[in-house]
Amino acid sequence: MAEYLLDAKGNGQIFAVQKTICKESSAWQTIEISELELLGRVLALDGIIQLSELDKDGCHETITHPVLQASLRTPNSSAEILILGGGDGIIASEVIKYAGVGVTIVDIDARVVELCAEHLSDLNNNALTSKSTKVLTMDALEFTCTAPRERYDAIFLDITDPHPESPSSSLLSSKAIRDYKSLLTPGGVIVCQTDNPFVTSHHRQQMRKLFGDTFSTVGEFGITALTFAGVFSFVWASDYHQELVFDESMITTKWLTAERFEFCKKMLNLA
């Protein structure tokens, strides 16, 4: 049995561990990849589970496809997508299912990328070594200083809950959000994962305010996920799009449907 945190305050869950595949400390955080009885293979950073085999499709299909489809002008459009964080490669694996779409991952922790390429290849479909994926191991804020303006059609903020000791603590300031916006095309969309709204409600509220100060439209959606103690939330923003939808005719998915996404857009009303 092992305890995994849900936040930096000590709240957590206990799962039966079948096998610890690797566990080490990088320059930035502790990294663990294990097999758990209920969740299957998981990635945990600083003791907080970031993803699981059980909920991978529900989480990553839902955050990726409605946002990406809004950014594509036609089903066959080319697009450039930026993922800040996301060193596990799973959002990237969903993005590159679209022909003509390139993706850049910027993750500060090279060791996360290396271990996920080795041990999560079945979950990320080898996206970290795909010719469609560019991986940069550097600070996201440094990247934004030199990245071309108005280059990216969608930006995914796939970063850990920004508690003070987290390597992502500086990535969600007002200035950072303005800098990210400068990288978006005029019709672009940005989205951030905002954790369990019952456990870390401040994160969701913070992102709604930060996005609302910078973009004309802010929306949110959620999913059910045992991995994150029942519920997980996402906040998105755009100056062009006023609503997100999911078009099943554009892509084949394992979990997400148009009907399910309409429910995802409403479920956080219960939080």
C-alpha positions as CSV (number, residue, x, y, z in Angstrom):
1,M,0.0,0.0,0.0
2,A,1.2,3.5,-0.7
3,E,-0.2,7.0,0.0
4,Y,-0.4,9.5,-2.8
5,L,-1.1,13.2,-2.3
6,L,-3.8,15.2,-3.8
7,D,-2.4,18.6,-2.8
8,A,0.5,20.2,-0.9
9,K,-1.4,20.2,2.3
10,G,-1.3,16.4,2.9
11,N,-4.7,15.3,1.6
12,G,-4.4,12.1,-0.3
13,Q,-5.4,8.6,-1.3
14,I,-4.1,5.1,-0.6
15,F,-3.6,2.6,-3.4
16,A,-2.3,-1.0,-3.4
17,V,1.0,-1.1,-5.3
18,Q,1.7,-4.0,-7.5
19,K,5.1,-3.0,-8.8
20,T,7.4,0.1,-8.5
21,I,9.0,0.5,-11.9
22,C,11.2,3.4,-11.1
23,K,11.5,6.0,-8.3
24,E,14.1,8.7,-8.2
25,S,14.7,12.4,-7.6
26,S,15.7,14.7,-10.4
27,A,17.0,18.3,-10.0
28,W,13.4,19.4,-9.8
29,Q,11.2,16.8,-8.2
30,T,10.7,13.2,-7.2
31,I,9.5,11.0,-10.1
32,E,7.7,7.7,-9.7
33,I,6.3,5.3,-12.2
34,S,4.4,2.4,-10.7
35,E,1.7,-0.2,-11.3
36,L,-1.3,0.2,-9.0
37,E,-4.0,-2.3,-8.5
38,L,-6.9,-0.1,-9.4
39,L,-5.3,2.5,-11.6
40,G,-2.8,0.5,-13.6
41,R,0.4,2.3,-14.6
42,V,0.8,5.8,-13.0
43,L,3.2,8.7,-13.1
44,A,3.6,10.5,-9.8
45,L,5.6,13.7,-9.3
46,D,6.4,14.8,-5.7
47,G,4.0,12.1,-4.5
48,I,1.0,13.4,-6.5
49,I,-0.3,11.2,-9.3
50,Q,-0.3,13.0,-12.6
51,L,-1.9,10.4,-14.8
52,S,-3.1,6.8,-14.8
53,E,-3.7,4.1,-17.3
54,L,-7.3,3.8,-16.0
55,D,-8.2,7.5,-16.7
56,K,-5.8,8.3,-19.4
57,D,-8.3,8.3,-22.3
58,G,-11.0,10.2,-20.4
59,C,-8.6,12.9,-19.2
60,H,-6.4,13.4,-22.2
61,E,-9.0,13.0,-25.0
62,T,-11.2,15.5,-23.2
63,I,-8.6,18.2,-22.7
64,T,-7.1,17.8,-26.2
65,H,-9.7,17.2,-28.9
66,P,-12.3,20.0,-28.3
67,V,-9.6,22.6,-27.9
68,L,-7.6,21.3,-30.9
69,Q,-10.7,21.1,-33.1
70,A,-11.6,24.7,-32.3
71,S,-8.1,25.7,-33.5
72,L,-8.3,23.8,-36.8
73,R,-10.0,25.7,-39.5
74,T,-10.8,22.5,-41.4
75,P,-10.3,18.8,-40.5
76,N,-7.1,18.8,-42.7
77,S,-5.7,22.1,-41.6
78,S,-2.1,22.4,-40.5
79,A,-1.5,23.7,-37.0
80,E,1.2,24.3,-34.5
81,I,0.5,23.3,-30.9
82,L,2.4,24.2,-27.8
83,I,2.4,22.1,-24.6
84,L,4.0,23.6,-21.5
85,G,4.8,20.7,-19.2
86,G,3.4,17.5,-20.6
87,G,6.7,15.7,-20.5
88,D,4.7,12.4,-20.2
89,G,3.8,12.8,-23.9
90,I,0.2,11.8,-23.6
91,I,-1.4,15.0,-24.7
92,A,1.1,15.1,-27.6
93,S,0.0,11.6,-28.6
94,E,-3.6,12.8,-29.0
95,V,-2.5,15.9,-30.9
96,I,-0.4,14.1,-33.5
97,K,-3.4,12.0,-34.5
98,Y,-4.3,14.9,-36.7
99,A,-2.5,15.0,-40.0
100,G,-0.5,18.2,-40.6
101,V,-0.4,19.1,-36.9
102,G,3.0,19.7,-35.2
103,V,3.6,19.9,-31.5
104,T,6.3,21.4,-29.3
105,I,6.6,20.2,-25.7
106,V,8.5,22.4,-23.2
107,D,9.2,20.6,-20.0
108,I,11.8,21.7,-17.5
109,D,12.6,18.2,-16.3
110,A,14.5,16.1,-18.8
111,R,14.4,13.1,-16.5
112,V,10.6,13.1,-16.7
113,V,10.7,13.0,-20.4
114,E,13.4,10.2,-20.5
115,L,11.6,8.0,-18.0
116,C,8.2,8.5,-19.7
117,A,9.6,7.7,-23.1
118,E,11.0,4.5,-21.7
119,H,8.2,3.4,-19.3
120,L,5.0,5.0,-20.6
121,S,5.4,4.3,-24.4
122,D,2.3,2.1,-24.4
123,L,0.3,5.0,-23.0
124,N,1.8,7.8,-25.1
125,N,2.1,5.7,-28.3
126,N,5.8,6.7,-28.6
127,A,4.8,10.4,-29.1
128,L,8.0,11.6,-27.4
129,T,10.1,10.2,-30.2
130,S,7.7,11.0,-33.1
131,K,8.9,13.1,-36.0
132,S,5.9,15.3,-35.4
133,T,6.9,16.1,-31.9
134,K,9.6,18.6,-30.8
135,V,10.7,18.3,-27.2
136,L,12.6,21.1,-25.4
137,T,13.8,20.6,-21.8
138,M,13.9,24.1,-20.6
139,D,12.0,26.6,-18.4
140,A,8.7,27.6,-20.0
141,L,9.1,31.3,-19.2
142,E,12.5,31.3,-20.9
143,F,11.0,29.7,-23.9
144,T,8.3,32.3,-24.2
145,C,10.9,35.1,-24.2
146,T,12.3,33.9,-27.5
147,A,9.4,32.0,-29.1
148,P,7.8,33.6,-32.2
149,R,4.7,35.7,-31.6
150,E,1.3,34.5,-32.8
151,R,2.7,31.1,-33.8
152,Y,0.6,28.5,-31.9
153,D,-3.0,27.6,-32.6
154,A,-3.5,26.1,-29.2
155,I,-1.5,26.1,-25.9
156,F,-1.9,23.4,-23.3
157,L,-0.8,24.3,-19.8
158,D,-0.2,20.7,-18.6
159,I,1.6,21.6,-15.4
160,T,1.5,20.5,-11.8
161,D,-0.5,22.3,-9.1
162,P,1.6,25.5,-8.5
163,H,2.2,25.2,-4.8
164,P,5.2,27.2,-3.6
165,E,7.7,24.2,-3.8
166,S,6.5,23.1,-7.2
167,P,8.8,23.8,-10.3
168,S,5.6,25.2,-11.9
169,S,5.0,27.8,-9.2
170,S,6.1,30.8,-11.4
171,L,4.2,29.6,-14.5
172,L,0.8,31.0,-13.8
173,S,1.3,34.6,-12.9
174,S,-0.6,37.4,-14.7
175,K,2.5,38.3,-16.7
176,A,3.0,34.6,-17.7
177,I,-0.5,34.4,-19.0
178,R,0.0,37.6,-21.1
179,D,3.2,36.1,-22.5
180,Y,1.4,32.9,-23.4
181,K,-1.3,34.9,-25.1
182,S,1.3,36.6,-27.3
183,L,2.3,33.2,-28.7
184,L,-1.3,32.4,-29.7
185,T,-2.7,33.0,-33.2
186,P,-5.7,35.4,-33.2
187,G,-8.1,32.4,-33.4
188,G,-6.2,30.4,-30.8
189,V,-7.3,28.7,-27.6
190,I,-5.4,28.1,-24.3
191,V,-6.4,25.5,-21.7
192,C,-5.1,24.6,-18.3
193,Q,-5.7,21.6,-16.1
194,T,-7.0,22.8,-12.7
195,D,-7.1,19.7,-10.6
196,N,-10.0,18.4,-8.4
197,P,-12.3,21.4,-7.7
198,F,-13.2,20.1,-4.3
199,V,-9.6,19.6,-3.1
200,T,-7.8,22.5,-4.7
201,S,-10.6,24.9,-5.6
202,H,-8.2,27.9,-5.5
203,H,-6.4,26.6,-8.6
204,R,-9.6,26.6,-10.7
205,Q,-10.7,30.0,-9.3
206,Q,-7.2,31.5,-9.9
207,M,-7.2,30.3,-13.6
208,R,-10.7,31.7,-14.2
209,K,-9.6,35.1,-12.9
210,L,-6.2,35.1,-14.7
211,F,-7.7,34.1,-18.0
212,G,-10.6,36.5,-17.5
213,D,-8.2,39.4,-17.1
214,T,-6.5,38.6,-20.4
215,F,-9.1,36.9,-22.7
216,S,-12.6,37.8,-23.7
217,T,-14.1,34.3,-23.2
218,V,-13.4,31.9,-20.4
219,G,-15.0,28.4,-20.1
220,E,-14.5,25.2,-18.2
221,F,-15.3,21.5,-18.3
222,G,-14.6,18.5,-16.1
223,I,-14.4,14.8,-16.0
224,T,-14.9,12.0,-13.5
225,A,-11.6,10.3,-12.6
226,L,-10.8,7.9,-9.7
227,T,-7.2,8.9,-10.2
228,F,-7.9,12.4,-8.8
229,A,-10.4,11.5,-6.1
230,G,-13.5,11.6,-8.3
231,V,-13.4,14.8,-10.3
232,F,-10.9,16.8,-12.4
233,S,-11.3,20.2,-14.0
234,F,-10.0,22.3,-16.9
235,V,-10.3,26.0,-17.7
236,W,-9.9,27.4,-21.2
237,A,-9.9,30.8,-22.8
238,S,-9.9,32.5,-26.2
239,D,-10.5,35.9,-27.8
240,Y,-12.2,34.2,-30.8
241,H,-14.1,31.1,-29.7
242,Q,-17.1,31.4,-27.4
243,E,-17.8,27.7,-27.0
244,L,-16.0,24.3,-27.4
245,V,-17.6,21.3,-29.0
246,F,-16.4,17.9,-30.0
247,D,-16.9,16.6,-33.6
248,E,-16.7,12.8,-33.6
249,S,-16.3,12.7,-37.4
250,M,-12.9,14.3,-37.2
251,I,-11.1,11.7,-35.0
252,T,-11.6,8.3,-33.5
253,T,-11.5,8.3,-29.7
254,K,-11.7,5.5,-27.1
255,W,-13.7,7.5,-24.4
256,L,-14.8,10.9,-25.6
257,T,-18.0,11.4,-27.5
258,A,-20.0,14.5,-28.4
259,E,-22.6,13.6,-25.9
260,R,-20.1,13.0,-23.1
261,F,-18.4,16.3,-23.8
262,E,-21.7,18.2,-23.5
263,F,-22.1,16.6,-20.0
264,C,-18.4,17.5,-19.2
265,K,-19.2,21.2,-19.9
266,K,-22.0,21.1,-17.3
267,M,-20.6,18.9,-14.5
268,L,-18.6,21.6,-12.8
269,N,-21.9,23.3,-12.0
270,L,-22.1,20.7,-9.3
271,A,-18.8,21.6,-7.7
